Amino acid sequence: MRIVFIGTGEIGVPTLRALQKSEHELVAVVTQPDKPVGRAQKITAPPIKKAQAGNKMSILQPSRIKDREAIEQIRALAPDVIVVMAYGQILPRTILEIPKIACLNLHASLLPRWRGAAPIQAAIAAGDDETGLTVMYVDEGLDTGDILLQHKIDISPSETGATLHDRLAQTAPEALLESLRLLATGQAPRDPQDKTLATYAPKLNREAGRINWNETADAVERKIRAYNPWPGVFTDFKDRKLKIFSASVVDLRGTPGTILRKDDELVIATADRALSLTEVQLEGKKRMTASEFLRGRTL
């Protein structure tokens, strides 16, 4: 099959590489434009483009995929299947109608649970026991298309956003290749989603990582893991932000948000119990253990 891959994020790189090694003909890659990144605002290529370094593959980087020029460029490629994963723009109907067979999206959740931009973080923060990878037929809604197949994986008690991201990235290639095999035989399922079961995981910004100490200890601990590395979790400490990278629940109590100090532990009370912070970073300082943070510091 002739395949056009549309994606931007790191999670799609293993799938792109699997397509390159498969029997299918990868005719082009569409990704977001290069953009300034970090404090230095250095112009940086998206991960999908970086993964193509050294290849002669055609790479398209339209600012808006719904622009006529971008649509005509993709149409001229005459793909049998368009594969989309973590692209960052909604595809218009004119794109969805281009492939001869199907336009497929790989989504990092078990749809219809966690439609939207941040399904990995949402699954951990909610305390879900499992998640997975859904291959669906793209429609004009937000992750509302019919399901072709799903691969499930368990979420471990120590799972972070980073580890779950990487595990799902490695799950995606086989899910896609299996889907393409089913399409080739004409036996691919097409199961509508049950919209009554839909939940949403909206796009996150840095402020979403601000801790609400009036939540339970378990809820805050899950958020710390879920939002590692993005958008990160923080609390205010003497007019500066204190980033929190890891913590554990302890059976201590106090007014939510109160700092409790026990030996060399930094413990903060929540709505029910407390959290012992294990690794932190004060704004403008280096990342350190809680005991290093406490050393010589008056709370």
Tab-separated table of C-alpha atoms in Angstrom:
chain	number	residue	atom	x	y	z
A	1	MET	CA	0.000	0.000	0.000
A	2	ARG	CA	1.028	3.602	-0.600
A	3	ILE	CA	1.172	5.321	2.801
A	4	VAL	CA	1.338	8.967	3.815
A	5	PHE	CA	2.323	9.400	7.481
A	6	ILE	CA	1.099	12.529	9.287
A	7	GLY	CA	2.586	13.157	12.727
A	8	THR	CA	4.717	15.400	14.900
A	9	GLY	CA	5.377	14.021	18.389
A	10	GLU	CA	8.051	11.616	19.608
A	11	ILE	CA	5.422	8.939	20.274
A	12	GLY	CA	5.001	8.430	16.523
A	13	VAL	CA	8.685	7.804	15.717
A	14	PRO	CA	8.677	3.991	16.258
A	15	THR	CA	5.601	3.671	14.040
A	16	LEU	CA	7.192	5.757	11.303
A	17	ARG	CA	10.330	3.620	11.408
A	18	ALA	CA	8.251	0.425	11.316
A	19	LEU	CA	6.484	1.673	8.195
A	20	GLN	CA	9.839	2.395	6.545
A	21	LYS	CA	10.915	-1.220	7.138
A	22	SER	CA	7.582	-2.762	6.121
A	23	GLU	CA	6.385	-4.024	2.753
A	24	HIS	CA	4.355	-0.836	2.356
A	25	GLU	CA	5.492	2.155	0.299
A	26	LEU	CA	5.903	5.201	2.515
A	27	VAL	CA	5.557	7.987	-0.038
A	28	ALA	CA	5.727	11.070	2.205
A	29	VAL	CA	5.723	12.410	5.736
A	30	VAL	CA	3.685	15.419	6.842
A	31	THR	CA	4.681	17.157	10.068
A	32	GLN	CA	4.469	20.533	11.775
A	33	PRO	CA	6.862	23.357	10.845
A	34	ASP	CA	10.141	23.819	12.704
A	35	LYS	CA	9.652	26.150	15.689
A	36	PRO	CA	11.648	27.991	18.384
A	37	VAL	CA	12.219	25.880	21.507
A	38	GLY	CA	13.541	26.577	25.010
A	39	ARG	CA	14.889	29.722	26.591
A	40	ALA	CA	17.263	30.280	23.691
A	41	GLN	CA	14.338	29.927	21.249
A	42	LYS	CA	16.471	27.809	18.966
A	43	ILE	CA	14.655	26.793	15.786
A	44	THR	CA	14.113	23.052	16.164
A	45	ALA	CA	12.671	20.385	13.882
A	46	PRO	CA	9.827	18.230	15.260
A	47	PRO	CA	10.786	14.670	16.323
A	48	ILE	CA	9.206	13.107	13.236
A	49	LYS	CA	11.361	15.243	10.939
A	50	LYS	CA	14.468	14.487	12.998
A	51	ALA	CA	13.742	10.780	12.582
A	52	GLN	CA	13.930	11.285	8.821
A	53	ALA	CA	17.421	12.785	8.889
A	54	GLY	CA	19.514	11.231	6.150
A	55	ASN	CA	16.520	9.850	4.247
A	56	LYS	CA	15.378	11.181	0.896
A	57	MET	CA	11.726	10.921	1.866
A	58	SER	CA	9.525	13.852	0.891
A	59	ILE	CA	8.686	15.878	4.029
A	60	LEU	CA	5.832	18.383	3.967
A	61	GLN	CA	5.554	21.000	6.748
A	62	PRO	CA	2.488	23.139	6.099
A	63	SER	CA	1.590	25.752	8.704
A	64	ARG	CA	-2.055	24.770	8.238
A	65	ILE	CA	-2.905	21.404	6.773
A	66	LYS	CA	-6.313	22.705	5.708
A	67	ASP	CA	-4.708	25.180	3.277
A	68	ARG	CA	-5.383	24.408	-0.379
A	69	GLU	CA	-1.706	23.996	-1.276
A	70	ALA	CA	-1.179	21.372	1.450
A	71	ILE	CA	-4.311	19.483	0.427
A	72	GLU	CA	-3.261	19.404	-3.222
A	73	GLN	CA	0.248	18.224	-2.332
A	74	ILE	CA	-1.157	15.294	-0.359
A	75	ARG	CA	-3.742	14.484	-3.035
A	76	ALA	CA	-0.983	14.341	-5.663
A	77	LEU	CA	0.701	11.552	-3.672
A	78	ALA	CA	-2.317	9.289	-4.331
A	79	PRO	CA	-2.098	7.377	-1.027
A	80	ASP	CA	-4.028	4.198	-0.349
A	81	VAL	CA	-3.916	4.919	3.384
A	82	ILE	CA	-3.146	8.004	5.441
A	83	VAL	CA	-1.794	7.255	8.929
A	84	VAL	CA	-2.043	9.951	11.604
A	85	MET	CA	-0.402	9.944	15.041
A	86	ALA	CA	0.091	12.897	17.406
A	87	TYR	CA	0.017	15.495	14.645
A	88	GLY	CA	-1.451	18.472	16.486
A	89	GLN	CA	-3.931	19.712	13.862
A	90	ILE	CA	-7.425	18.483	13.018
A	91	LEU	CA	-7.667	17.137	9.480
A	92	PRO	CA	-10.381	18.647	7.272
A	93	ARG	CA	-12.816	16.460	5.323
A	94	THR	CA	-10.926	17.241	2.113
A	95	ILE	CA	-7.896	15.364	3.554
A	96	LEU	CA	-9.987	12.487	4.919
A	97	GLU	CA	-11.448	11.865	1.464
A	98	ILE	CA	-8.066	11.581	-0.274
A	99	PRO	CA	-6.912	7.993	0.514
A	100	LYS	CA	-8.355	5.171	-1.581
A	101	ILE	CA	-8.840	2.850	1.401
A	102	ALA	CA	-8.807	4.668	4.752
A	103	CYS	CA	-7.475	7.445	6.916
A	104	LEU	CA	-6.366	5.921	10.237
A	105	ASN	CA	-5.466	7.572	13.522
A	106	LEU	CA	-3.415	5.972	16.300
A	107	HIS	CA	-4.629	7.316	19.650
A	108	ALA	CA	-2.950	6.633	22.999
A	109	SER	CA	-5.998	5.463	24.958
A	110	LEU	CA	-8.783	2.896	24.876
A	111	LEU	CA	-11.392	5.013	23.131
A	112	PRO	CA	-13.943	6.296	23.867
A	113	ARG	CA	-12.127	6.822	27.187
A	114	TRP	CA	-9.806	9.821	27.118
A	115	ARG	CA	-10.508	11.481	23.828
A	116	GLY	CA	-8.399	14.594	23.376
A	117	ALA	CA	-4.842	15.857	23.564
A	118	ALA	CA	-3.524	14.410	26.854
A	119	PRO	CA	-4.823	10.828	27.210
A	120	ILE	CA	-1.622	9.449	28.744
A	121	GLN	CA	-1.574	11.926	31.628
A	122	ALA	CA	-5.322	11.594	32.135
A	123	ALA	CA	-5.224	7.810	32.489
A	124	ILE	CA	-2.544	7.914	35.205
A	125	ALA	CA	-4.078	10.870	37.047
A	126	ALA	CA	-7.459	9.138	37.145
A	127	GLY	CA	-5.973	5.969	38.604
A	128	ASP	CA	-6.901	3.766	35.636
A	129	ASP	CA	-5.633	0.180	35.834
A	130	GLU	CA	-5.161	-0.111	32.083
A	131	THR	CA	-4.941	1.914	28.914
A	132	GLY	CA	-3.810	1.130	25.400
A	133	LEU	CA	-3.549	2.066	21.775
A	134	THR	CA	-6.603	2.530	19.565
A	135	VAL	CA	-6.499	2.470	15.773
A	136	MET	CA	-9.570	4.270	14.471
A	137	TYR	CA	-10.968	5.561	11.212
A	138	VAL	CA	-10.624	9.333	11.281
A	139	ASP	CA	-13.763	11.435	11.029
A	140	GLU	CA	-14.304	15.163	11.552
A	141	GLY	CA	-14.931	14.859	15.291
A	142	LEU	CA	-12.431	14.864	18.157
A	143	ASP	CA	-11.327	11.206	18.348
A	144	THR	CA	-14.875	10.047	17.568
A	145	GLY	CA	-14.192	7.742	14.616
A	146	ASP	CA	-15.098	4.053	14.375
A	147	ILE	CA	-12.611	1.652	15.968
A	148	LEU	CA	-10.587	-0.779	13.860
A	149	LEU	CA	-8.676	-2.414	16.734
A	150	GLN	CA	-7.250	-1.817	20.205
A	151	HIS	CA	-4.168	-3.107	22.047
A	152	LYS	CA	-4.395	-2.968	25.857
A	153	ILE	CA	-1.575	-2.548	28.389
A	154	ASP	CA	-1.595	-2.401	32.200
A	155	ILE	CA	-0.670	0.779	34.072
A	156	SER	CA	1.805	0.030	36.859
A	157	PRO	CA	1.567	1.689	40.324
A	158	SER	CA	4.828	3.540	39.628
A	159	GLU	CA	3.939	4.612	36.079
A	160	THR	CA	4.895	8.112	34.976
A	161	GLY	CA	3.795	10.062	31.955
A	162	ALA	CA	7.232	9.407	30.443
A	163	THR	CA	7.257	5.636	30.953
A	164	LEU	CA	3.692	5.161	29.728
A	165	HIS	CA	4.385	7.357	26.691
A	166	ASP	CA	7.359	5.161	25.770
A	167	ARG	CA	5.472	1.898	26.284
A	168	LEU	CA	2.586	3.061	24.107
A	169	ALA	CA	5.038	4.266	21.462
A	170	GLN	CA	6.414	0.719	21.269
A	171	THR	CA	2.888	-0.768	21.151
A	172	ALA	CA	1.801	1.365	18.208
A	173	PRO	CA	3.826	-0.152	15.317
A	174	GLU	CA	2.380	-3.667	15.621
A	175	ALA	CA	-1.119	-2.241	16.108
A	176	LEU	CA	-0.792	-0.285	12.871
A	177	LEU	CA	0.782	-3.094	10.848
A	178	GLU	CA	-1.956	-5.472	12.011
A	179	SER	CA	-4.553	-2.889	10.961
A	180	LEU	CA	-2.990	-2.588	7.512
A	181	ARG	CA	-3.040	-6.376	7.120
A	182	LEU	CA	-6.747	-6.410	7.958
A	183	LEU	CA	-7.440	-3.610	5.494
A	184	ALA	CA	-5.576	-5.484	2.759
A	185	THR	CA	-7.800	-8.553	3.235
A	186	GLY	CA	-11.005	-6.532	3.362
A	187	GLN	CA	-11.685	-7.978	6.837
A	188	ALA	CA	-10.982	-4.886	8.927
A	189	PRO	CA	-13.599	-4.291	11.664
A	190	ARG	CA	-15.379	-0.962	11.953
A	191	ASP	CA	-16.994	-0.638	15.376
A	192	PRO	CA	-18.726	2.629	16.337
A	193	GLN	CA	-17.713	4.162	19.662
A	194	ASP	CA	-20.218	4.257	22.489
A	195	LYS	CA	-20.436	8.006	23.012
A	196	THR	CA	-22.122	7.539	26.409
A	197	LEU	CA	-18.789	6.201	27.718
A	198	ALA	CA	-16.698	9.069	26.371
A	199	THR	CA	-14.347	10.993	28.659
A	200	TYR	CA	-12.057	13.867	27.672
A	201	ALA	CA	-8.410	14.727	28.255
A	202	PRO	CA	-7.949	18.379	27.247
A	203	LYS	CA	-4.645	19.914	26.245
A	204	LEU	CA	-2.445	20.738	29.236
A	205	ASN	CA	-0.532	23.912	29.986
A	206	ARG	CA	2.019	24.620	32.699
A	207	GLU	CA	-0.571	26.026	35.088
A	208	ALA	CA	-2.358	22.649	35.026
A	209	GLY	CA	0.575	21.342	37.057
A	210	ARG	CA	-0.165	23.551	40.077
A	211	ILE	CA	-0.969	21.262	43.016
A	212	ASN	CA	-4.223	21.645	44.909
A	213	TRP	CA	-3.386	20.381	48.392
A	214	ASN	CA	-7.116	20.102	49.161
A	215	GLU	CA	-7.153	16.976	47.018
A	216	THR	CA	-6.412	13.566	48.517
A	217	ALA	CA	-2.851	12.331	48.880
A	218	ASP	CA	-3.444	9.571	46.327
A	219	ALA	CA	-4.821	12.051	43.781
A	220	VAL	CA	-1.875	14.421	44.166
A	221	GLU	CA	0.662	11.573	44.009
A	222	ARG	CA	-0.896	10.278	40.784
A	223	LYS	CA	-0.778	13.752	39.274
A	224	ILE	CA	2.922	14.065	40.124
A	225	ARG	CA	3.596	10.855	38.202
A	226	ALA	CA	1.169	11.630	35.377
A	227	TYR	CA	2.586	15.084	34.678
A	228	ASN	CA	6.202	13.932	34.642
A	229	PRO	CA	7.772	15.253	32.439
A	230	TRP	CA	5.014	17.492	31.000
A	231	PRO	CA	3.636	19.853	32.158
A	232	GLY	CA	5.412	19.151	35.447
A	233	VAL	CA	3.967	19.630	38.928
A	234	PHE	CA	4.719	22.523	41.269
A	235	THR	CA	3.634	24.322	44.400
A	236	ASP	CA	4.394	27.808	45.709
A	237	PHE	CA	7.214	28.118	48.239
A	238	LYS	CA	8.085	31.581	49.583
A	239	ASP	CA	7.071	33.365	46.368
A	240	ARG	CA	8.914	30.878	44.160
A	241	LYS	CA	7.837	27.727	42.390
A	242	LEU	CA	8.920	24.413	43.856
A	243	LYS	CA	8.805	21.670	41.232
A	244	ILE	CA	8.060	18.180	42.511
A	245	PHE	CA	9.341	15.164	40.601
A	246	SER	CA	8.376	12.317	42.926
A	247	ALA	CA	6.623	11.700	46.225
A	248	SER	CA	5.083	8.976	48.354
A	249	VAL	CA	1.965	8.883	50.521
A	250	VAL	CA	2.555	8.860	54.291
A	251	ASP	CA	0.122	8.465	57.177
A	252	LEU	CA	0.457	11.948	58.646
A	253	ARG	CA	-2.210	14.621	58.880
A	254	GLY	CA	-2.458	18.369	59.027
A	255	THR	CA	-4.075	21.370	57.410
A	256	PRO	CA	-3.880	20.916	53.601
A	257	GLY	CA	-0.779	22.621	52.233
A	258	THR	CA	0.968	22.766	55.598
A	259	ILE	CA	4.648	21.798	55.506
A	260	LEU	CA	5.445	19.133	58.064
A	261	ARG	CA	9.069	18.321	58.744
A	262	LYS	CA	10.123	14.970	60.143
A	263	ASP	CA	13.858	14.329	60.401
A	264	ASP	CA	15.189	14.923	56.862
A	265	GLU	CA	11.830	14.436	55.119
A	266	LEU	CA	9.806	17.202	53.487
A	267	VAL	CA	6.185	16.306	54.147
A	268	ILE	CA	3.148	18.292	53.025
A	269	ALA	CA	-0.381	17.678	54.256
A	270	THR	CA	-3.254	17.009	51.841
A	271	ALA	CA	-6.997	16.629	52.349
A	272	ASP	CA	-6.643	13.258	54.038
A	273	ARG	CA	-3.035	12.193	54.626
A	274	ALA	CA	0.278	13.680	53.477
A	275	LEU	CA	2.984	13.383	50.858
A	276	SER	CA	6.672	12.916	51.504
A	277	LEU	CA	8.488	14.649	48.662
A	278	THR	CA	11.548	12.794	47.463
A	279	GLU	CA	12.911	14.941	44.618
A	280	VAL	CA	12.327	18.660	44.079
A	281	GLN	CA	13.674	21.744	42.328
A	282	LEU	CA	13.293	25.279	43.598
A	283	GLU	CA	12.883	27.865	40.861
A	284	GLY	CA	16.330	29.020	39.761
A	285	LYS	CA	18.107	26.151	41.513
A	286	LYS	CA	19.238	22.660	40.547
A	287	ARG	CA	17.165	19.511	40.964
A	288	MET	CA	17.856	17.785	44.318
A	289	THR	CA	16.581	15.332	46.890
A	290	ALA	CA	14.243	16.590	49.584
A	291	SER	CA	16.932	16.088	52.241
A	292	GLU	CA	19.345	18.257	50.224
A	293	PHE	CA	16.634	20.887	49.877
A	294	LEU	CA	16.037	20.920	53.647
A	295	ARG	CA	19.704	21.139	54.585
A	296	GLY	CA	20.320	24.476	56.336
A	297	ARG	CA	16.904	25.780	55.317
A	298	THR	CA	14.405	27.313	57.744
A	299	LEU	CA	10.802	26.416	56.936
